[in-house]
Amino acid sequence: MCARVVVRLSEDREPLVTEGWSGRSPGDPADAATRSTGVVIAAVALVALSWLALALAPDSDAEGRMRDAAVAGPRVPLPSALARFRPGTAWLPDDPMLGFEEIPGGPFVMGSDPARDSLSFDVEWWGNGRVQGQPDLPTFYMARYEVTVAQYGAFVNASGHLVLDARAVQAPPDHPVTWIAWTDAIAYADWLDGELRARADAGDLDSAIAGLLRGGWRVTHPTEAQWEKAARGNDGRIYPWGDTPDPGFANYRARSTTAVGSFDCPSCAHGLSDMSGNVWEWTISPYQPYPFTDADDAETMRSEALWVMRGGSFGDPERMIRAANRGGADPGARRPFIGLRVALVPG
Amino acid sequence: MSQSSATPVERSVANLVMPLVLGGTIVALAHSARVQSSTLLTQSFLGAAGVLGAWSLLLIVVPTLRQASGRIETTLRAQHYIQAFCQFSVYAYWGWYWRPVYDMGVLIAAQILFAYGFSMLLSWSRGRLYTLGFGPIPIIGSINLFLWFRDDWFYLQFLMIAVGFLGKEFIRWQRDGRSAHIFNPSAFALGLFSLVLIAAGSTDLTWGQEIASTLTLAPRIYLFLFLVGLVVMYFFEITLVAGSAAAVLFLLSAASFQITGVPYFIDSEIPAAVFLGLHLLITDPSTSPRTPVGKTIFGAFYGLGVFGLYALLGAMGAPTFYDKLLCVPLLNLSVRAIDHFVRSRKWTEAWTAATDIAARPVWISPRLNLMRMAVWILFFGVMSMTGRTDGQHTGDAVPFWEQACADGRGNACERLIQLEASYCGDNSAWACNELGLHYRSGTITEVDAELGRSYLARACELRYQPACMNLLEPSRSVRTEPRPLDLRLMLREGGLNLMQMEIPALLDRACAHEWSFACQRIASRS
């Protein structure tokens, strides 16, 4: 006997039949009905479990991940304290100006004179019959240190910014952040600008920097002219500390990064650290032939421009860490030797 | 037409080892490089093998179960192996142009093994003999033509197969005096899981979108599917089902275009995946009507269902590629009502003797089937010649949608976003930049600054300089014409590889797709 449950849909239709689990042997129809009900319950439970599994599943698409990350809470482990840095203010340096050093306005020597600097590359020559130029820049502020892993981690945790290469946040917290693309650098500066502006409005910052922010100054990355001026001062020196290389002032010809500010360099221009070596630093200048002007940046619009990075890295020789040296990289390049530094510029 | 050959029933306890062997083979496949590439995928394989193994042992160990197990009858049904052959020819052709299909080979093989083992154990557990044949292959073939779970969720693929077979086994009714399963097993599993995925907001756990959109990477895919479909039509007389579904969709699409001024479906008058579905998903003779009029109604309902669901899913913000899957179980449920309606003859009283033919079972009219196939060939030929299938389609052209969006036509702005998102997904930086600006400005969609930024960042990282400038200066919106690489990605409808196309030919193609800058350059060149 085949056990089955008959469900009549309507009088004039053939019955809907659900066969029981034990179709193989004779038995009580009521028993078969019970077994059939069990099967239905099992099927419903199966579907419910699938539903639950799916409902708990994280989004696998990038947009979904980005949205999830924004509410997922801290993901980068940060220390409770770090010497020289202020945890409550995005881990910026613990001083009234949050590590921003003033670079006074005025002209400076940009580019290289091969007669004075035999290691120079031709891309550093100014053009138009000159080897060096003298751009005149208004006053701006440059961060004393490269952006650290802790600072970038604070940004990631607060904004939910996607970390596409986990190695970006795996170095010690006071080392420069690396493995980040130009687009990540821009996102960091935008976030820091908003963060400091909010703190300035809330009265949490020193009056000097708060006044600049209220006056329209903004946090961004330096142009390559700003970077070079900050690195070599106004006297056209080849390295931030002078004209001869000195391994006591910078991390180069080495195997890895060091904590930012590890090299004491009292003679370095503007008191900035690691302008030579440690990591290359993204700028907001597209890579173009000299003479430098930021008025022609739009001319690269139809080309696949590289973005200028400056300063050389821990693995480079003397030639690469000169203040006038220019590097270029894809905006999507994430490398162990490229990091960033921020600047505070007039709006 | 029912073609099968059967061997006498064999009963052997040794047969009980067969599911164990199938499970063991799945374990062996778990050691392939493709499966080992993901820990969760490997675990899914081992889990599926474990289920078969544990179930087999249960049948061996429990005396009452053991007594009733092990009976096998071999029956080779033409409808199974011909359908399987057709499905795998589609895999072979499609996979040639989209390699993930070939990469799925070992995963499909494991599913087939699992399907055999599961159905075998299910039959024996119910005290019935197991009919060994090609039956499980077209079920797996059909499921995988429409939905694969991603590697980390692949255990749900095995679960989907199990649900399909459970549905076939337990959800039955009396039809023409015989017990028959209500739902097409693959369509039931696909429909049920699609519903769950949509309801749980987890549609991205599958490759469904990619599957639906990559069919057209194979050149002349409509023609290929049409030819494959002819084989199925010849043997199983499904011409009326597929033909009426296609006709309804073509007609509704055309009517929609006339009314709204924009194409209903983006990439063609009838999406390739739907075209595939109406040949290989709804044409199971066991779960579709048996009279010509019934088949026509069934196909027409499928066309209406897909058409309606496409709009409904789009309005819900759900992926529209589920349109072809969700309505099939409902159609299966309507089969008996359709048969009943046709045979009631209440509506045919005014009909002539031709009606009498229409109400007869189709297997008595093979010549009629050939006639219907001839009509279908003519219909498809006309559609192809007028560019309704593989040819250029208005819905592919971004400039068309930009203009339609600017004119405020229909849901053109949503379609524009959808199309640009698709091209951005193909790494067209130009499309990513456009999307980023749309989301940032909110002119044609809701403002979503973060999403806008992420699209601009993607475009920038694809070395599209205007997007980098847009990231740098949020107050400005820099746009340019698409670069040659973008055109190569956005103009490849029909699956053409344009990577080697010369620039003049590329511009000609762009001009034909309404890119005005390309037309201007051609004009200035000449």
mmCIF file of N, CA and C in Angstrom, chain A residues 154-236:
data_model
loop_
_atom_site.group_PDB
_atom_site.id
_atom_site.type_symbol
_atom_site.label_atom_id
_atom_site.label_comp_id
_atom_site.label_asym_id
_atom_site.label_seq_id
_atom_site.Cartn_x
_atom_site.Cartn_y
_atom_site.Cartn_z
ATOM 1 N N ALA A 154 43.256 55.111 12.062
ATOM 2 C CA ALA A 154 42.166 55.911 12.652
ATOM 3 C C ALA A 154 41.185 56.326 11.557
ATOM 4 N N PHE A 155 41.724 56.694 10.411
ATOM 5 C CA PHE A 155 40.887 57.064 9.258
ATOM 6 C C PHE A 155 40.032 55.884 8.797
ATOM 7 N N VAL A 156 40.654 54.747 8.659
ATOM 8 C CA VAL A 156 39.920 53.553 8.204
ATOM 9 C C VAL A 156 38.818 53.202 9.200
ATOM 10 N N ASN A 157 39.160 53.247 10.455
ATOM 11 C CA ASN A 157 38.166 52.879 11.469
ATOM 12 C C ASN A 157 37.001 53.858 11.518
ATOM 13 N N ALA A 158 37.327 55.124 11.320
ATOM 14 C CA ALA A 158 36.259 56.128 11.426
ATOM 15 C C ALA A 158 35.402 56.210 10.174
ATOM 16 N N SER A 159 36.035 56.022 9.025
ATOM 17 C CA SER A 159 35.298 56.248 7.777
ATOM 18 C C SER A 159 34.799 54.970 7.127
ATOM 19 N N GLY A 160 35.395 53.845 7.500
ATOM 20 C CA GLY A 160 35.034 52.604 6.823
ATOM 21 C C GLY A 160 35.693 52.479 5.463
ATOM 22 N N HIS A 161 36.694 53.307 5.216
ATOM 23 C CA HIS A 161 37.396 53.234 3.923
ATOM 24 C C HIS A 161 37.941 51.826 3.710
ATOM 25 N N LEU A 162 37.746 51.346 2.502
ATOM 26 C CA LEU A 162 38.147 49.978 2.181
ATOM 27 C C LEU A 162 39.668 49.857 2.130
ATOM 28 N N VAL A 163 40.208 48.884 2.840
ATOM 29 C CA VAL A 163 41.655 48.627 2.770
ATOM 30 C C VAL A 163 41.853 47.514 1.754
ATOM 31 N N LEU A 164 42.282 47.886 0.561
ATOM 32 C CA LEU A 164 42.380 46.885 -0.505
ATOM 33 C C LEU A 164 43.603 45.995 -0.358
ATOM 34 N N ASP A 165 44.599 46.463 0.357
ATOM 35 C CA ASP A 165 45.746 45.608 0.646
ATOM 36 C C ASP A 165 45.982 45.644 2.152
ATOM 37 N N ALA A 166 45.729 44.517 2.788
ATOM 38 C CA ALA A 166 45.775 44.464 4.252
ATOM 39 C C ALA A 166 47.145 44.842 4.802
ATOM 40 N N ARG A 167 48.178 44.713 3.984
ATOM 41 C CA ARG A 167 49.525 45.041 4.470
ATOM 42 C C ARG A 167 49.655 46.523 4.804
ATOM 43 N N ALA A 168 48.710 47.336 4.316
ATOM 44 C CA ALA A 168 48.755 48.776 4.595
ATOM 45 C C ALA A 168 48.696 49.060 6.089
ATOM 46 N N VAL A 169 47.998 48.219 6.820
ATOM 47 C CA VAL A 169 47.794 48.529 8.241
ATOM 48 C C VAL A 169 48.444 47.476 9.144
ATOM 49 N N GLN A 170 49.409 46.761 8.587
ATOM 50 C CA GLN A 170 50.027 45.704 9.392
ATOM 51 C C GLN A 170 51.403 46.089 9.954
ATOM 52 N N ALA A 171 51.931 47.220 9.514
ATOM 53 C CA ALA A 171 53.238 47.651 10.038
ATOM 54 C C ALA A 171 53.045 48.246 11.438
ATOM 55 N N PRO A 172 54.132 48.452 12.195
ATOM 56 C CA PRO A 172 53.994 49.086 13.516
ATOM 57 C C PRO A 172 53.295 50.449 13.398
ATOM 58 N N PRO A 173 52.563 50.849 14.426
ATOM 59 C CA PRO A 173 51.709 52.042 14.308
ATOM 60 C C PRO A 173 52.455 53.348 14.063
ATOM 61 N N ASP A 174 53.762 53.430 14.439
ATOM 62 C CA ASP A 174 54.473 54.691 14.210
ATOM 63 C C ASP A 174 55.335 54.654 12.951
ATOM 64 N N HIS A 175 55.161 53.597 12.147
ATOM 65 C CA HIS A 175 55.862 53.553 10.861
ATOM 66 C C HIS A 175 54.984 54.222 9.795
ATOM 67 N N PRO A 176 55.600 54.671 8.718
ATOM 68 C CA PRO A 176 54.767 55.278 7.659
ATOM 69 C C PRO A 176 53.837 54.237 7.047
ATOM 70 N N VAL A 177 52.626 54.652 6.747
ATOM 71 C CA VAL A 177 51.706 53.741 6.072
ATOM 72 C C VAL A 177 52.175 53.559 4.629
ATOM 73 N N THR A 178 52.075 52.320 4.141
ATOM 74 C CA THR A 178 52.464 52.022 2.754
ATOM 75 C C THR A 178 51.356 51.168 2.126
ATOM 76 N N TRP A 179 51.590 50.662 0.965
ATOM 77 C CA TRP A 179 50.605 49.848 0.242
ATOM 78 C C TRP A 179 49.295 50.615 0.032
ATOM 79 N N ILE A 180 49.385 51.907 -0.136
ATOM 80 C CA ILE A 180 48.156 52.682 -0.386
ATOM 81 C C ILE A 180 48.303 53.420 -1.719
ATOM 82 N N ALA A 181 47.190 53.494 -2.430
ATOM 83 C CA ALA A 181 47.189 54.110 -3.759
ATOM 84 C C ALA A 181 46.999 55.622 -3.627
ATOM 85 N N TRP A 182 47.174 56.291 -4.747
ATOM 86 C CA TRP A 182 46.962 57.735 -4.788
ATOM 87 C C TRP A 182 45.524 58.060 -4.378
ATOM 88 N N THR A 183 44.594 57.227 -4.810
ATOM 89 C CA THR A 183 43.187 57.472 -4.470
ATOM 90 C C THR A 183 42.947 57.328 -2.964
ATOM 91 N N ASP A 184 43.659 56.400 -2.332
ATOM 92 C CA ASP A 184 43.543 56.262 -0.871
ATOM 93 C C ASP A 184 44.097 57.507 -0.180
ATOM 94 N N ALA A 185 45.207 58.005 -0.741
ATOM 95 C CA ALA A 185 45.831 59.193 -0.152
ATOM 96 C C ALA A 185 44.865 60.375 -0.197
ATOM 97 N N ILE A 186 44.204 60.540 -1.336
ATOM 98 C CA ILE A 186 43.242 61.647 -1.469
ATOM 99 C C ILE A 186 42.100 61.466 -0.462
ATOM 100 N N ALA A 187 41.630 60.237 -0.342
ATOM 101 C CA ALA A 187 40.524 59.973 0.594
ATOM 102 C C ALA A 187 40.949 60.286 2.028
ATOM 103 N N TYR A 188 42.187 59.953 2.359
ATOM 104 C CA TYR A 188 42.671 60.222 3.719
ATOM 105 C C TYR A 188 42.700 61.735 3.979
ATOM 106 N N ALA A 189 43.255 62.479 3.029
ATOM 107 C CA ALA A 189 43.357 63.928 3.233
ATOM 108 C C ALA A 189 41.968 64.559 3.352
ATOM 109 N N ASP A 190 41.041 64.119 2.528
ATOM 110 C CA ASP A 190 39.670 64.647 2.603
ATOM 111 C C ASP A 190 39.052 64.358 3.964
ATOM 112 N N TRP A 191 39.271 63.141 4.434
ATOM 113 C CA TRP A 191 38.704 62.783 5.737
ATOM 114 C C TRP A 191 39.332 63.608 6.845
ATOM 115 N N LEU A 192 40.673 63.747 6.806
ATOM 116 C CA LEU A 192 41.364 64.493 7.869
ATOM 117 C C LEU A 192 40.916 65.947 7.860
ATOM 118 N N ASP A 193 40.729 66.485 6.673
ATOM 119 C CA ASP A 193 40.259 67.869 6.575
ATOM 120 C C ASP A 193 38.903 68.019 7.287
ATOM 121 N N GLY A 194 37.988 67.106 6.993
ATOM 122 C CA GLY A 194 36.670 67.172 7.633
ATOM 123 C C GLY A 194 36.759 66.965 9.139
ATOM 124 N N GLU A 195 37.629 66.051 9.527
ATOM 125 C CA GLU A 195 37.789 65.733 10.953
ATOM 126 C C GLU A 195 38.318 66.949 11.724
ATOM 127 N N LEU A 196 39.352 67.584 11.182
ATOM 128 C CA LEU A 196 39.938 68.732 11.880
ATOM 129 C C LEU A 196 38.984 69.923 11.863
ATOM 130 N N ARG A 197 38.274 70.074 10.776
ATOM 131 C CA ARG A 197 37.302 71.173 10.683
ATOM 132 C C ARG A 197 36.223 71.009 11.760
ATOM 133 N N ALA A 198 35.759 69.763 11.921
ATOM 134 C CA ALA A 198 34.729 69.514 12.938
ATOM 135 C C ALA A 198 35.274 69.801 14.339
ATOM 136 N N ARG A 199 36.528 69.419 14.556
ATOM 137 C CA ARG A 199 37.127 69.663 15.879
ATOM 138 C C ARG A 199 37.368 71.155 16.106
ATOM 139 N N ALA A 200 37.714 71.848 15.029
ATOM 140 C CA ALA A 200 37.901 73.296 15.154
ATOM 141 C C ALA A 200 36.575 73.958 15.523
ATOM 142 N N ASP A 201 35.528 73.522 14.878
ATOM 143 C CA ASP A 201 34.195 74.080 15.174
ATOM 144 C C ASP A 201 33.772 73.759 16.602
ATOM 145 N N ALA A 202 34.223 72.597 17.083
ATOM 146 C CA ALA A 202 33.846 72.189 18.441
ATOM 147 C C ALA A 202 34.774 72.809 19.493
ATOM 148 N N GLY A 203 35.777 73.566 19.051
ATOM 149 C CA GLY A 203 36.691 74.210 19.986
ATOM 150 C C GLY A 203 37.724 73.276 20.572
ATOM 151 N N ASP A 204 37.985 72.153 19.908
ATOM 152 C CA ASP A 204 38.928 71.172 20.438
ATOM 153 C C ASP A 204 40.371 71.410 19.979
ATOM 154 N N LEU A 205 40.585 72.369 19.082
ATOM 155 C CA LEU A 205 41.937 72.579 18.555
ATOM 156 C C LEU A 205 42.527 73.890 19.064
ATOM 157 N N ASP A 206 43.844 73.952 18.991
ATOM 158 C CA ASP A 206 44.534 75.186 19.349
ATOM 159 C C ASP A 206 44.051 76.309 18.421
ATOM 160 N N SER A 207 44.053 77.522 18.949
ATOM 161 C CA SER A 207 43.471 78.632 18.191
ATOM 162 C C SER A 207 44.191 78.888 16.870
ATOM 163 N N ALA A 208 45.504 78.622 16.831
ATOM 164 C CA ALA A 208 46.247 78.920 15.595
ATOM 165 C C ALA A 208 45.766 78.057 14.434
ATOM 166 N N ILE A 209 45.739 76.764 14.653
ATOM 167 C CA ILE A 209 45.323 75.892 13.540
ATOM 168 C C ILE A 209 43.818 75.982 13.308
ATOM 169 N N ALA A 210 43.074 76.186 14.397
ATOM 170 C CA ALA A 210 41.623 76.324 14.232
ATOM 171 C C ALA A 210 41.306 77.575 13.408
ATOM 172 N N GLY A 211 42.089 78.643 13.662
ATOM 173 C CA GLY A 211 41.865 79.873 12.913
ATOM 174 C C GLY A 211 42.142 79.687 11.430
ATOM 175 N N LEU A 212 43.212 78.950 11.125
ATOM 176 C CA LEU A 212 43.505 78.697 9.706
ATOM 177 C C LEU A 212 42.362 77.935 9.043
ATOM 178 N N LEU A 213 41.878 76.913 9.723
ATOM 179 C CA LEU A 213 40.804 76.101 9.126
ATOM 180 C C LEU A 213 39.535 76.932 8.943
ATOM 181 N N ARG A 214 39.239 77.750 9.952
ATOM 182 C CA ARG A 214 38.042 78.596 9.815
ATOM 183 C C ARG A 214 38.236 79.634 8.716
ATOM 184 N N GLY A 215 39.488 79.973 8.473
ATOM 185 C CA GLY A 215 39.777 80.967 7.437
ATOM 186 C C GLY A 215 39.827 80.375 6.041
ATOM 187 N N GLY A 216 39.481 79.119 5.903
ATOM 188 C CA GLY A 216 39.391 78.526 4.570
ATOM 189 C C GLY A 216 40.573 77.651 4.185
ATOM 190 N N TRP A 217 41.586 77.547 5.064
ATOM 191 C CA TRP A 217 42.696 76.644 4.751
ATOM 192 C C TRP A 217 42.195 75.203 4.787
ATOM 193 N N ARG A 218 42.871 74.352 4.028
ATOM 194 C CA ARG A 218 42.387 72.971 3.988
ATOM 195 C C ARG A 218 43.546 71.978 3.987
ATOM 196 N N VAL A 219 43.229 70.797 4.470
ATOM 197 C CA VAL A 219 44.224 69.724 4.495
ATOM 198 C C VAL A 219 44.195 69.013 3.147
ATOM 199 N N THR A 220 45.346 68.865 2.554
ATOM 200 C CA THR A 220 45.446 68.145 1.277
ATOM 201 C C THR A 220 46.859 67.559 1.200
ATOM 202 N N HIS A 221 47.263 67.173 0.021
ATOM 203 C CA HIS A 221 48.650 66.755 -0.167
ATOM 204 C C HIS A 221 49.364 67.877 -0.899
ATOM 205 N N PRO A 222 50.680 67.933 -0.767
ATOM 206 C CA PRO A 222 51.400 69.024 -1.428
ATOM 207 C C PRO A 222 51.477 68.816 -2.935
ATOM 208 N N THR A 223 51.595 69.926 -3.664
ATOM 209 C CA THR A 223 51.999 69.814 -5.068
ATOM 210 C C THR A 223 53.488 69.461 -5.043
ATOM 211 N N GLU A 224 54.041 69.127 -6.200
ATOM 212 C CA GLU A 224 55.462 68.773 -6.146
ATOM 213 C C GLU A 224 56.324 69.996 -5.877
ATOM 214 N N ALA A 225 55.833 71.183 -6.254
ATOM 215 C CA ALA A 225 56.592 72.393 -5.937
ATOM 216 C C ALA A 225 56.595 72.630 -4.430
ATOM 217 N N GLN A 226 55.435 72.494 -3.820
ATOM 218 C CA GLN A 226 55.355 72.659 -2.362
ATOM 219 C C GLN A 226 56.258 71.629 -1.670
ATOM 220 N N TRP A 227 56.201 70.427 -2.185
ATOM 221 C CA TRP A 227 57.000 69.374 -1.558
ATOM 222 C C TRP A 227 58.494 69.729 -1.644
ATOM 223 N N GLU A 228 58.915 70.151 -2.842
ATOM 224 C CA GLU A 228 60.349 70.408 -3.033
ATOM 225 C C GLU A 228 60.813 71.601 -2.206
ATOM 226 N N LYS A 229 59.953 72.611 -2.119
ATOM 227 C CA LYS A 229 60.317 73.777 -1.316
ATOM 228 C C LYS A 229 60.458 73.379 0.155
ATOM 229 N N ALA A 230 59.515 72.579 0.625
ATOM 230 C CA ALA A 230 59.570 72.135 2.018
ATOM 231 C C ALA A 230 60.805 71.281 2.273
ATOM 232 N N ALA A 231 61.225 70.524 1.260
ATOM 233 C CA ALA A 231 62.349 69.605 1.457
ATOM 234 C C ALA A 231 63.701 70.320 1.440
ATOM 235 N N ARG A 232 63.882 71.273 0.520
ATOM 236 C CA ARG A 232 65.224 71.832 0.331
ATOM 237 C C ARG A 232 65.341 73.287 0.742
ATOM 238 N N GLY A 233 64.251 73.865 1.296
ATOM 239 C CA GLY A 233 64.309 75.257 1.716
ATOM 240 C C GLY A 233 64.455 76.177 0.530
ATOM 241 N N ASN A 234 64.999 77.357 0.799
ATOM 242 C CA ASN A 234 65.096 78.359 -0.282
ATOM 243 C C ASN A 234 66.474 78.408 -0.935
ATOM 244 N N ASP A 235 67.421 77.617 -0.384
ATOM 245 C CA ASP A 235 68.794 77.789 -0.863
ATOM 246 C C ASP A 235 69.235 76.758 -1.899
ATOM 247 N N GLY A 236 68.293 75.957 -2.383
ATOM 248 C CA GLY A 236 68.616 75.048 -3.487
ATOM 249 C C GLY A 236 69.520 73.904 -3.086
#
